[in-house]
Coordinates of C-alpha atoms in Angstrom, one line a residue:
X1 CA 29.6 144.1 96.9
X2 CA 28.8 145.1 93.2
X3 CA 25.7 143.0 93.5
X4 CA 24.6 144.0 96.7
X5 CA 24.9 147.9 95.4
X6 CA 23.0 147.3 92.4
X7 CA 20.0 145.1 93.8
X8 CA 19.4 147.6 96.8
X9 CA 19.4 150.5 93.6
X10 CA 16.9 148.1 92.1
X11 CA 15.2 147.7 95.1
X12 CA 14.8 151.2 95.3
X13 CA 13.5 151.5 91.6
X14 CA 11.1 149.1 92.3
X15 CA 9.5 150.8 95.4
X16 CA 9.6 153.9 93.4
X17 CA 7.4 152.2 90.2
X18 CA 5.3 150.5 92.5
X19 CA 4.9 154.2 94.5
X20 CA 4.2 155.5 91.1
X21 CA 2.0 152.7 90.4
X22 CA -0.3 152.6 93.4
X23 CA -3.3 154.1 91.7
X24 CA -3.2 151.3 89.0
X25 CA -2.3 149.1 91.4
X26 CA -5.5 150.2 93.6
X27 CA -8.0 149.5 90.7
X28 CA -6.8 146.4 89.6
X29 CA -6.9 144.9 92.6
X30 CA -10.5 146.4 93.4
X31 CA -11.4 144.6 90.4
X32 CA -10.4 141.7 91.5
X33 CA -6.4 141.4 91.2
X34 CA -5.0 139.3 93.8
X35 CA -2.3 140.7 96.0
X36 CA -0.2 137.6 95.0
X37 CA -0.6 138.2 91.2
X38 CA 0.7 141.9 91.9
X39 CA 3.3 140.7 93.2
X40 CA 4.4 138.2 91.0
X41 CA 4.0 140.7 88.1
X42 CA 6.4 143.0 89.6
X43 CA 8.7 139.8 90.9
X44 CA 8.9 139.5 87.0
X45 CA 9.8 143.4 86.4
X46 CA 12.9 143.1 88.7
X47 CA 13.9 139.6 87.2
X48 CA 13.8 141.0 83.7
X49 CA 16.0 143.8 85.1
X50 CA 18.2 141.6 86.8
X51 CA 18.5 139.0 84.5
X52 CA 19.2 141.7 81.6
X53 CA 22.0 143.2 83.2
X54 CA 23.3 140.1 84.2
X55 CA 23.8 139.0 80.7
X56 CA 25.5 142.6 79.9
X57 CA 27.7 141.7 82.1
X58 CA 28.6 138.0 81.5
X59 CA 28.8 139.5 78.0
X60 CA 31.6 142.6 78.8
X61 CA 33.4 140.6 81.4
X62 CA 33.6 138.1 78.8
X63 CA 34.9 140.1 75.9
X64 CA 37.3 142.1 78.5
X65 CA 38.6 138.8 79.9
X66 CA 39.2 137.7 75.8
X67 CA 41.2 141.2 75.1
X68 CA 43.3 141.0 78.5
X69 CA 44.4 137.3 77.8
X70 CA 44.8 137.9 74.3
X71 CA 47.1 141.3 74.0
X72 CA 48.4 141.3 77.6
X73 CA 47.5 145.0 78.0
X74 CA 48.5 145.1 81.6
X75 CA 52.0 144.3 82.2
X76 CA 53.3 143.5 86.0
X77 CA 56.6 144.1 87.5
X78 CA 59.5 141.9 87.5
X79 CA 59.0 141.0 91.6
X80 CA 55.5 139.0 90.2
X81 CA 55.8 135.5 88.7
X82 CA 54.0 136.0 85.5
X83 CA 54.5 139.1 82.8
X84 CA 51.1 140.2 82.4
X85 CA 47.8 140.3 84.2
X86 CA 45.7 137.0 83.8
X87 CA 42.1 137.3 83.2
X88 CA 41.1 133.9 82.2
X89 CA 37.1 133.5 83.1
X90 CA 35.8 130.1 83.1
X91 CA 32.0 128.9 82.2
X92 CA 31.2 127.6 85.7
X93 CA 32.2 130.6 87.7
X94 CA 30.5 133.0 85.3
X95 CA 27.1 130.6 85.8
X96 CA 27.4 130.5 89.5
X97 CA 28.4 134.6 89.7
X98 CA 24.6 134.8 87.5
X99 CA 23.3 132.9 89.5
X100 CA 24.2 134.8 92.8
X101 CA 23.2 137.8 91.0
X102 CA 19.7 136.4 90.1
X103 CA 19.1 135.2 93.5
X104 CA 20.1 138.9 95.5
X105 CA 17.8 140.1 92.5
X106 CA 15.0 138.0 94.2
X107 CA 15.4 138.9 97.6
X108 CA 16.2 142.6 96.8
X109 CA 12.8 142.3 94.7
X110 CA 10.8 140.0 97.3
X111 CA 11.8 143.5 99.7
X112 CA 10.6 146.0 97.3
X113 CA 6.9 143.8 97.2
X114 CA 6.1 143.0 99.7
X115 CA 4.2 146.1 100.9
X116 CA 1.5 145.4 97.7
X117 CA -0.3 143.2 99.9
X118 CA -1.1 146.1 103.0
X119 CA -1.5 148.7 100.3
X120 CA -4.5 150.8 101.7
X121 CA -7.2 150.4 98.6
X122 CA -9.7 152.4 99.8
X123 CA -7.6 155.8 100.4
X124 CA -5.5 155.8 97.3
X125 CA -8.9 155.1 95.5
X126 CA -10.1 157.9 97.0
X127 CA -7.4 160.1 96.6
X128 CA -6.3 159.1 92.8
X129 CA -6.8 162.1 90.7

């Protein structure tokens, strides 16, 4: 559900740059830009983003996972069969929880592009300031 949250806020991000974008947007592609290359430039933008905080937070869940086997901060009750809260975090479940992440990134992104290509060049030309 984390994910979901944070690649619809990217999403929005993304329609916002590209909003913010449309007069550069406009020109490039009246010079010859290719709706596809557009795309694929901002496909990149929201990978970069994606794959960023993805690694932030392999890297804190990581170091929190460490601390909470380590020191056994969190102690449960008596009724529970272990004394403390395990956190181990294994390789392959971190890759395949990136990997998730990276591929709602895509989609979320793949929404957030796919109006480039019906962008209306001559009014925002003629409108750009």
């Amino acid at each position: 559900l984390i994910t979901l949250v944070a690649s619809m806020n990217m999403s929005a991000l993304l329609l916002t740059y590209i909003a913010q974008k449309q007069g550069t947007i406009a020109i490039l592609m009246a010079m010859g830009t290719s709706a596809r290359s557009m795309k694929k430039i901002f496909t990149m933008v929201g990978l970069s983003i994606a794959s960023a905080a993805g690694a932030v937070g392999f890297i804190a869940a990581a170091a929190i996972s460490w601390i909470l086997e380590t020191y056994q901060l969190i102690q449960l009750p008596d009724i529970y069969y272990t004394s403390h809260l395990p956190a181990h975090m294994t390789l392959d479940i971190a890759l395949i929880v990136f990997v998730i992440v990276l591929l709602v990134s895509l989609c979320a992104t793949w929404f957030a592009t796919r109006g480039i290509e019906t962008m209306p060049l001559a009014q925002i030309l003629k409108f750009q300031k």
